[in-house]
PDB file of C-alpha atoms in Angstrom:
ATOM      1  CA  MET A  19      42.341  -6.887  41.222  1.00  0.00           C
ATOM      2  CA  LEU A  20      45.089  -4.310  40.627  1.00  0.00           C
ATOM      3  CA  ARG A  21      47.721  -6.996  41.170  1.00  0.00           C
ATOM      4  CA  TYR A  22      45.960  -9.200  38.628  1.00  0.00           C
ATOM      5  CA  CYS A  23      45.967  -6.403  36.030  1.00  0.00           C
ATOM      6  CA  PHE A  24      49.658  -5.781  36.670  1.00  0.00           C
ATOM      7  CA  VAL A  25      50.429  -9.444  35.985  1.00  0.00           C
ATOM      8  CA  LEU A  26      48.474  -9.260  32.724  1.00  0.00           C
ATOM      9  CA  LEU A  27      50.497  -6.247  31.628  1.00  0.00           C
ATOM     10  CA  LEU A  28      53.695  -8.167  32.248  1.00  0.00           C
ATOM     11  CA  LEU A  29      52.435 -11.123  30.249  1.00  0.00           C
ATOM     12  CA  PHE A  30      50.861  -9.064  27.457  1.00  0.00           C
ATOM     13  CA  PRO A  31      52.781  -5.786  27.048  1.00  0.00           C
ATOM     14  CA  VAL A  32      51.113  -2.849  25.315  1.00  0.00           C
ATOM     15  CA  VAL A  33      51.456  -3.112  21.537  1.00  0.00           C
ATOM     16  CA  SER A  34      53.981  -0.574  20.219  1.00  0.00           C
ATOM     17  CA  SER A  35      52.774   2.114  17.837  1.00  0.00           C
ATOM     18  CA  ALA A  36      56.077   2.034  15.960  1.00  0.00           C
ATOM     19  CA  GLU A  37      55.810   1.688  12.184  1.00  0.00           C
ATOM     20  CA  VAL A  38      57.815  -0.268   9.630  1.00  0.00           C
ATOM     21  CA  LEU A  39      58.355   2.012   6.644  1.00  0.00           C
ATOM     22  CA  THR A  40      59.977   1.075   3.341  1.00  0.00           C
ATOM     23  CA  VAL A  41      62.399   3.613   1.859  1.00  0.00           C
ATOM     24  CA  ILE A  42      62.939   3.644  -1.890  1.00  0.00           C
ATOM     25  CA  LEU A  43      66.477   4.248  -3.169  1.00  0.00           C
ATOM     26  CA  TYR A  44      68.231   4.083  -6.535  1.00  0.00           C
ATOM     27  CA  SER A  45      69.761   0.668  -7.165  1.00  0.00           C
ATOM     28  CA  ASN A  46      72.857   2.340  -8.655  1.00  0.00           C
ATOM     29  CA  GLY A  47      73.131   4.713  -5.717  1.00  0.00           C
ATOM     30  CA  TYR A  48      73.287   8.492  -5.622  1.00  0.00           C
ATOM     31  CA  PRO A  49      76.454   9.216  -3.591  1.00  0.00           C
ATOM     32  CA  PRO A  50      76.764  10.704  -1.072  1.00  0.00           C
ATOM     33  CA  TYR A  51      72.996  10.732  -0.481  1.00  0.00           C
ATOM     34  CA  SER A  52      72.613   7.001  -1.010  1.00  0.00           C
ATOM     35  CA  PHE A  53      74.772   4.083  -2.118  1.00  0.00           C
ATOM     36  CA  PRO A  54      74.164   0.754  -3.883  1.00  0.00           C
ATOM     37  CA  GLU A  55      72.842  -2.015  -1.656  1.00  0.00           C
ATOM     38  CA  ALA A  56      76.183  -3.862  -1.523  1.00  0.00           C
ATOM     39  CA  SER A  57      78.141  -0.788  -0.497  1.00  0.00           C
ATOM     40  CA  PRO A  58      79.489  -0.563   3.081  1.00  0.00           C
ATOM     41  CA  ASP A  59      78.374   3.080   3.126  1.00  0.00           C
ATOM     42  CA  LYS A  60      74.773   3.986   3.878  1.00  0.00           C
ATOM     43  CA  GLY A  61      74.644   7.594   2.764  1.00  0.00           C
ATOM     44  CA  ILE A  62      73.055  10.766   4.076  1.00  0.00           C
ATOM     45  CA  TYR A  63      69.442   9.605   3.704  1.00  0.00           C
ATOM     46  CA  LEU A  64      69.774   6.372   5.653  1.00  0.00           C
ATOM     47  CA  ASP A  65      72.036   7.962   8.267  1.00  0.00           C
ATOM     48  CA  ILE A  66      69.366  10.573   8.990  1.00  0.00           C
ATOM     49  CA  LEU A  67      66.625   7.942   9.115  1.00  0.00           C
ATOM     50  CA  GLU A  68      68.692   5.854  11.508  1.00  0.00           C
ATOM     51  CA  GLU A  69      68.819   8.810  13.886  1.00  0.00           C
ATOM     52  CA  VAL A  70      65.080   9.425  13.484  1.00  0.00           C
ATOM     53  CA  SER A  71      64.472   5.764  14.340  1.00  0.00           C
ATOM     54  CA  LYS A  72      66.284   6.178  17.657  1.00  0.00           C
ATOM     55  CA  ILE A  73      63.736   8.837  18.617  1.00  0.00           C
ATOM     56  CA  THR A  74      60.470   7.539  17.152  1.00  0.00           C
ATOM     57  CA  GLY A  75      61.061   3.798  17.330  1.00  0.00           C
ATOM     58  CA  ASP A  76      59.993   3.440  13.692  1.00  0.00           C
ATOM     59  CA  LYS A  77      61.955   1.088  11.454  1.00  0.00           C
ATOM     60  CA  PHE A  78      63.083   2.233   8.022  1.00  0.00           C
ATOM     61  CA  ILE A  79      63.757  -0.572   5.570  1.00  0.00           C
ATOM     62  CA  PRO A  80      65.618   0.390   2.367  1.00  0.00           C
ATOM     63  CA  ALA A  81      64.588  -1.083  -0.979  1.00  0.00           C
ATOM     64  CA  TYR A  82      66.585  -0.561  -4.155  1.00  0.00           C
ATOM     65  CA  TYR A  83      64.993   0.055  -7.545  1.00  0.00           C
ATOM     66  CA  PRO A  84      66.153   1.149 -11.007  1.00  0.00           C
ATOM     67  CA  ALA A  85      65.255   4.742 -11.804  1.00  0.00           C
ATOM     68  CA  LYS A  86      62.457   3.785 -14.206  1.00  0.00           C
ATOM     69  CA  ARG A  87      60.685   1.607 -11.596  1.00  0.00           C
ATOM     70  CA  LYS A  88      61.296   3.855  -8.612  1.00  0.00           C
ATOM     71  CA  LEU A  89      58.339   6.188  -9.103  1.00  0.00           C
ATOM     72  CA  LYS A  90      55.937   3.357  -9.985  1.00  0.00           C
ATOM     73  CA  ALA A  91      56.827   1.479  -6.805  1.00  0.00           C
ATOM     74  CA  PHE A  92      56.011   4.557  -4.750  1.00  0.00           C
ATOM     75  CA  GLU A  93      52.826   5.270  -6.678  1.00  0.00           C
ATOM     76  CA  SER A  94      51.515   1.771  -5.949  1.00  0.00           C
ATOM     77  CA  GLY A  95      52.002   2.269  -2.202  1.00  0.00           C
ATOM     78  CA  GLN A  96      54.500  -0.574  -2.090  1.00  0.00           C
ATOM     79  CA  MET A  97      57.129   1.969  -1.015  1.00  0.00           C
ATOM     80  CA  HIS A  98      56.376   4.456   1.743  1.00  0.00           C
ATOM     81  CA  ILE A  99      59.179   7.046   1.665  1.00  0.00           C
ATOM     82  CA  GLU A 100      61.168   8.710  -1.115  1.00  0.00           C
ATOM     83  CA  PRO A 101      64.056  10.791   0.296  1.00  0.00           C
ATOM     84  CA  GLY A 102      65.539  13.983  -1.109  1.00  0.00           C
ATOM     85  CA  VAL A 103      62.525  15.334  -2.962  1.00  0.00           C
ATOM     86  CA  ASN A 104      60.992  18.750  -3.571  1.00  0.00           C
ATOM     87  CA  PRO A 105      57.219  18.932  -4.205  1.00  0.00           C
ATOM     88  CA  ASN A 106      57.820  20.815  -7.464  1.00  0.00           C
ATOM     89  CA  TRP A 107      59.521  17.694  -8.849  1.00  0.00           C
ATOM     90  CA  ARG A 108      56.543  15.462  -8.097  1.00  0.00           C
ATOM     91  CA  LYS A 109      53.529  17.564  -9.105  1.00  0.00           C
ATOM     92  CA  PRO A 110      51.808  14.738 -11.033  1.00  0.00           C
ATOM     93  CA  TRP A 111      51.719  12.729  -7.769  1.00  0.00           C
ATOM     94  CA  LYS A 112      50.595  15.486  -5.405  1.00  0.00           C
ATOM     95  CA  ASP A 113      47.392  13.607  -4.468  1.00  0.00           C
ATOM     96  CA  ILE A 114      49.320  10.645  -3.059  1.00  0.00           C
ATOM     97  CA  SER A 115      52.210  12.591  -1.515  1.00  0.00           C
ATOM     98  CA  VAL A 116      52.820  14.298   1.822  1.00  0.00           C
ATOM     99  CA  TYR A 117      56.125  15.845   2.794  1.00  0.00           C
ATOM    100  CA  SER A 118      58.301  16.176   5.844  1.00  0.00           C
ATOM    101  CA  ILE A 119      59.889  19.456   6.838  1.00  0.00           C
ATOM    102  CA  PRO A 120      63.034  20.229   4.775  1.00  0.00           C
ATOM    103  CA  PHE A 121      66.176  18.529   6.056  1.00  0.00           C
ATOM    104  CA  GLY A 122      68.624  20.157   3.676  1.00  0.00           C
ATOM    105  CA  ILE A 123      69.256  22.293   0.624  1.00  0.00           C
ATOM    106  CA  PHE A 124      70.338  20.936  -2.743  1.00  0.00           C
ATOM    107  CA  THR A 125      72.734  23.545  -4.094  1.00  0.00           C
ATOM    108  CA  ASP A 126      73.815  23.404  -7.729  1.00  0.00           C
ATOM    109  CA  VAL A 127      77.039  25.195  -8.602  1.00  0.00           C
ATOM    110  CA  ILE A 128      79.152  25.790 -11.657  1.00  0.00           C
ATOM    111  CA  PHE A 129      82.574  24.132 -11.520  1.00  0.00           C
ATOM    112  CA  PHE A 130      85.566  24.268 -13.823  1.00  0.00           C
ATOM    113  CA  LYS A 131      89.176  23.213 -14.196  1.00  0.00           C
ATOM    114  CA  GLN A 132      91.630  24.872 -11.883  1.00  0.00           C
ATOM    115  CA  GLY A 133      93.025  28.061 -13.367  1.00  0.00           C
ATOM    116  CA  LYS A 134      90.132  28.443 -15.810  1.00  0.00           C
ATOM    117  CA  PRO A 135      87.419  30.288 -13.850  1.00  0.00           C
ATOM    118  CA  LEU A 136      84.263  31.643 -15.427  1.00  0.00           C
ATOM    119  CA  LYS A 137      82.121  34.536 -14.310  1.00  0.00           C
ATOM    120  CA  SER A 138      78.640  33.038 -14.065  1.00  0.00           C
ATOM    121  CA  SER A 139      76.174  35.213 -12.198  1.00  0.00           C
ATOM    122  CA  LYS A 140      73.640  35.080 -15.059  1.00  0.00           C
ATOM    123  CA  PRO A 141      73.075  33.069 -18.268  1.00  0.00           C
ATOM    124  CA  HIS A 142      74.509  35.798 -20.497  1.00  0.00           C
ATOM    125  CA  ASP A 143      77.905  35.343 -18.797  1.00  0.00           C
ATOM    126  CA  LEU A 144      78.119  31.850 -20.305  1.00  0.00           C
ATOM    127  CA  LYS A 145      77.242  32.857 -23.869  1.00  0.00           C
ATOM    128  CA  GLY A 146      79.015  30.595 -26.326  1.00  0.00           C
ATOM    129  CA  LYS A 147      80.379  28.317 -23.587  1.00  0.00           C
ATOM    130  CA  LYS A 148      80.122  24.523 -23.558  1.00  0.00           C
ATOM    131  CA  ILE A 149      78.566  23.366 -20.282  1.00  0.00           C
ATOM    132  CA  LEU A 150      78.377  19.795 -19.013  1.00  0.00           C
ATOM    133  CA  THR A 151      75.183  18.607 -17.316  1.00  0.00           C
ATOM    134  CA  VAL A 152      73.525  15.334 -16.343  1.00  0.00           C
ATOM    135  CA  ARG A 153      70.997  14.029 -18.832  1.00  0.00           C
ATOM    136  CA  GLY A 154      67.424  14.744 -17.738  1.00  0.00           C
ATOM    137  CA  TYR A 155      68.319  17.409 -15.181  1.00  0.00           C
ATOM    138  CA  HIS A 156      66.660  20.803 -15.493  1.00  0.00           C
ATOM    139  CA  TYR A 157      68.092  24.222 -14.714  1.00  0.00           C
ATOM    140  CA  PRO A 158      65.182  26.711 -14.982  1.00  0.00           C
ATOM    141  CA  THR A 159      67.298  29.867 -15.191  1.00  0.00           C
ATOM    142  CA  TYR A 160      69.341  28.417 -18.053  1.00  0.00           C
ATOM    143  CA  GLU A 161      66.808  26.345 -20.020  1.00  0.00           C
ATOM    144  CA  SER A 162      66.040  29.123 -22.509  1.00  0.00           C
ATOM    145  CA  ALA A 163      69.745  29.645 -23.240  1.00  0.00           C
ATOM    146  CA  PHE A 164      70.198  25.908 -23.729  1.00  0.00           C
ATOM    147  CA  GLN A 165      67.246  25.685 -26.107  1.00  0.00           C
ATOM    148  CA  ASN A 166      68.336  28.559 -28.335  1.00  0.00           C
ATOM    149  CA  LYS A 167      71.959  27.349 -28.247  1.00  0.00           C
ATOM    150  CA  THR A 168      73.245  30.537 -26.637  1.00  0.00           C
ATOM    151  CA  ILE A 169      74.909  28.112 -24.220  1.00  0.00           C
ATOM    152  CA  ILE A 170      75.964  24.728 -25.608  1.00  0.00           C
ATOM    153  CA  ARG A 171      74.798  21.897 -23.356  1.00  0.00           C
ATOM    154  CA  TYR A 172      76.635  18.560 -23.250  1.00  0.00           C
ATOM    155  CA  ASP A 173      74.770  15.794 -21.399  1.00  0.00           C
ATOM    156  CA  THR A 174      76.539  13.069 -19.421  1.00  0.00           C
ATOM    157  CA  ASN A 175      75.055  10.002 -17.722  1.00  0.00           C
ATOM    158  CA  ASN A 176      75.952  10.989 -14.161  1.00  0.00           C
ATOM    159  CA  GLU A 177      77.984  13.390 -12.040  1.00  0.00           C
ATOM    160  CA  LEU A 178      81.133  11.278 -11.839  1.00  0.00           C
ATOM    161  CA  GLN A 179      81.242  10.861 -15.603  1.00  0.00           C
ATOM    162  CA  MET A 180      80.833  14.617 -15.937  1.00  0.00           C
ATOM    163  CA  MET A 181      83.733  15.311 -13.577  1.00  0.00           C
ATOM    164  CA  LYS A 182      86.025  12.841 -15.364  1.00  0.00           C
ATOM    165  CA  PHE A 183      85.081  14.361 -18.712  1.00  0.00           C
ATOM    166  CA  LEU A 184      85.898  17.885 -17.558  1.00  0.00           C
ATOM    167  CA  SER A 185      89.181  16.878 -15.938  1.00  0.00           C
ATOM    168  CA  ALA A 186      90.473  15.151 -19.084  1.00  0.00           C
ATOM    169  CA  LYS A 187      93.001  17.260 -20.981  1.00  0.00           C
ATOM    170  CA  ASN A 188      91.666  16.462 -24.445  1.00  0.00           C
ATOM    171  CA  ARG A 189      87.995  17.158 -23.684  1.00  0.00           C
ATOM    172  CA  ASP A 190      86.349  20.257 -25.106  1.00  0.00           C
ATOM    173  CA  ALA A 191      84.174  21.694 -22.346  1.00  0.00           C
ATOM    174  CA  ASP A 192      84.334  24.915 -20.365  1.00  0.00           C
ATOM    175  CA  ALA A 193      82.523  24.015 -17.135  1.00  0.00           C
ATOM    176  CA  GLY A 194      79.760  21.917 -15.605  1.00  0.00           C
ATOM    177  CA  PHE A 195      76.639  22.253 -13.466  1.00  0.00           C
ATOM    178  CA  ILE A 196      76.600  19.951 -10.443  1.00  0.00           C
ATOM    179  CA  ASN A 197      75.187  19.430  -6.963  1.00  0.00           C
ATOM    180  CA  LYS A 198      77.772  20.793  -4.518  1.00  0.00           C
ATOM    181  CA  ASP A 199      77.517  17.877  -2.041  1.00  0.00           C
ATOM    182  CA  ILE A 200      78.132  15.406  -4.848  1.00  0.00           C
ATOM    183  CA  LEU A 201      81.029  17.454  -6.195  1.00  0.00           C
ATOM    184  CA  MET A 202      82.737  17.643  -2.795  1.00  0.00           C
ATOM    185  CA  TYR A 203      82.242  13.922  -2.163  1.00  0.00           C
ATOM    186  CA  TYR A 204      83.776  12.811  -5.469  1.00  0.00           C
ATOM    187  CA  MET A 205      86.601  15.359  -5.289  1.00  0.00           C
ATOM    188  CA  ASN A 206      87.692  13.830  -1.982  1.00  0.00           C
ATOM    189  CA  LYS A 207      87.091  10.209  -2.971  1.00  0.00           C
ATOM    190  CA  HIS A 208      88.905  10.388  -6.314  1.00  0.00           C
ATOM    191  CA  ASN A 209      91.464  13.063  -5.419  1.00  0.00           C
ATOM    192  CA  MET A 210      90.167  15.418  -8.100  1.00  0.00           C
ATOM    193  CA  GLU A 211      90.572  19.188  -8.000  1.00  0.00           C
ATOM    194  CA  PHE A 212      88.257  21.816  -9.462  1.00  0.00           C
ATOM    195  CA  ASN A 213      87.421  25.428  -8.847  1.00  0.00           C
ATOM    196  CA  ILE A 214      83.883  26.022  -7.605  1.00  0.00           C
ATOM    197  CA  GLY A 215      81.994  29.036  -8.911  1.00  0.00           C
ATOM    198  CA  ASN A 216      78.673  30.625  -8.130  1.00  0.00           C
ATOM    199  CA  SER A 217      75.536  28.847  -7.031  1.00  0.00           C
ATOM    200  CA  ILE A 218      73.064  28.505  -9.902  1.00  0.00           C
ATOM    201  CA  ALA A 219      70.144  27.020  -7.925  1.00  0.00           C
ATOM    202  CA  LYS A 220      69.121  26.218  -4.357  1.00  0.00           C
ATOM    203  CA  VAL A 221      66.184  23.933  -3.563  1.00  0.00           C
ATOM    204  CA  PRO A 222      64.958  22.674  -0.151  1.00  0.00           C
ATOM    205  CA  VAL A 223      64.559  18.897  -0.039  1.00  0.00           C
ATOM    206  CA  MET A 224      62.324  16.697   2.084  1.00  0.00           C
ATOM    207  CA  PHE A 225      61.217  13.126   2.664  1.00  0.00           C
ATOM    208  CA  ARG A 226      58.156  12.330   0.548  1.00  0.00           C
ATOM    209  CA  PHE A 227      55.662  10.006   2.280  1.00  0.00           C
ATOM    210  CA  HIS A 228      52.945   8.029   0.566  1.00  0.00           C
ATOM    211  CA  ILE A 229      49.538   9.355   1.627  1.00  0.00           C
ATOM    212  CA  GLY A 230      48.816   6.005   3.257  1.00  0.00           C
ATOM    213  CA  LYS A 231      51.473   6.794   5.878  1.00  0.00           C
ATOM    214  CA  GLU A 232      50.427  10.385   6.522  1.00  0.00           C
ATOM    215  CA  HIS A 233      49.746   9.571  10.179  1.00  0.00           C
ATOM    216  CA  THR A 234      53.485   9.038  10.745  1.00  0.00           C
ATOM    217  CA  ILE A 235      54.501  12.536   9.627  1.00  0.00           C
ATOM    218  CA  LYS A 236      53.918  14.336  12.935  1.00  0.00           C
ATOM    219  CA  ASN A 237      56.296  12.200  14.989  1.00  0.00           C
ATOM    220  CA  PHE A 238      58.762  12.083  12.115  1.00  0.00           C
ATOM    221  CA  ASN A 239      58.867  15.870  11.846  1.00  0.00           C
ATOM    222  CA  GLN A 240      59.304  16.297  15.584  1.00  0.00           C
ATOM    223  CA  ALA A 241      62.289  13.960  15.519  1.00  0.00           C
ATOM    224  CA  LEU A 242      63.732  15.644  12.440  1.00  0.00           C
ATOM    225  CA  LYS A 243      63.429  19.079  14.069  1.00  0.00           C
ATOM    226  CA  THR A 244      65.400  17.784  17.055  1.00  0.00           C
ATOM    227  CA  LEU A 245      68.126  16.367  14.826  1.00  0.00           C
ATOM    228  CA  ILE A 246      68.400  19.610  12.894  1.00  0.00           C
ATOM    229  CA  SER A 247      68.498  21.808  15.990  1.00  0.00           C
ATOM    230  CA  ASN A 248      71.106  19.708  17.822  1.00  0.00           C
ATOM    231  CA  GLY A 249      73.424  19.623  14.799  1.00  0.00           C
ATOM    232  CA  THR A 250      73.084  15.909  14.016  1.00  0.00           C
ATOM    233  CA  VAL A 251      71.882  16.452  10.442  1.00  0.00           C
ATOM    234  CA  GLU A 252      74.657  18.930   9.745  1.00  0.00           C
ATOM    235  CA  SER A 253      77.275  16.500  11.054  1.00  0.00           C
ATOM    236  CA  ILE A 254      75.897  13.759   8.787  1.00  0.00           C
ATOM    237  CA  PHE A 255      76.280  15.994   5.731  1.00  0.00           C
ATOM    238  CA  LYS A 256      79.843  16.900   6.763  1.00  0.00           C
ATOM    239  CA  LYS A 257      80.701  13.237   7.258  1.00  0.00           C
ATOM    240  CA  TYR A 258      80.494  12.699   3.499  1.00  0.00           C
ATOM    241  CA  GLN A 259      82.452  15.790   2.515  1.00  0.00           C
TER     242      GLN A 259
END
């Protein structure tokens, strides 16, 4: 009887509990965190998920959406994971969202042309200055100064455009606010040089899971903890700097 059961196990192996999870990314990319689908680079998010997959056995399938459709695709449950998110950014969707442990910190810094540093420990230090930002981004400590025009805000479409604007000799801007990882990536890729000032914001970021995949969080977090503790996540971040 035991031999018969053993034969059955060979013929009909135990069904794996591994999941297939869709990961939603911007179609235009968000280097170095993610890249367009046709790019040879994967980015920080997919590199981390690839390492998680080696531990959990789960498969993570990227799907690329324009920014306006990205949130709707997640809301419908069609997409299972949104990387690089803080719960404070997704409050309207708290009932359908569960989060992994943080895997990194998004640090925004002030940057400026070489030789033209600015003291910037508080909003008052930038009084009367013209600061570049990305359209739609929010900087809580500085929003009041932007609104009352104490600090003049110039919006750009993305970080690379902002950096090119600031580096141009004939452009009238004093500095910019930018994610440090993005700044370092583009400085190296495009051979650009800037001075980096103080941090203006630090926010822990996580993987947001649709509530329908909440049962996968435990194994995911265990794998992520291992990758953080053994230095794998840190090495992935450094790879793109």
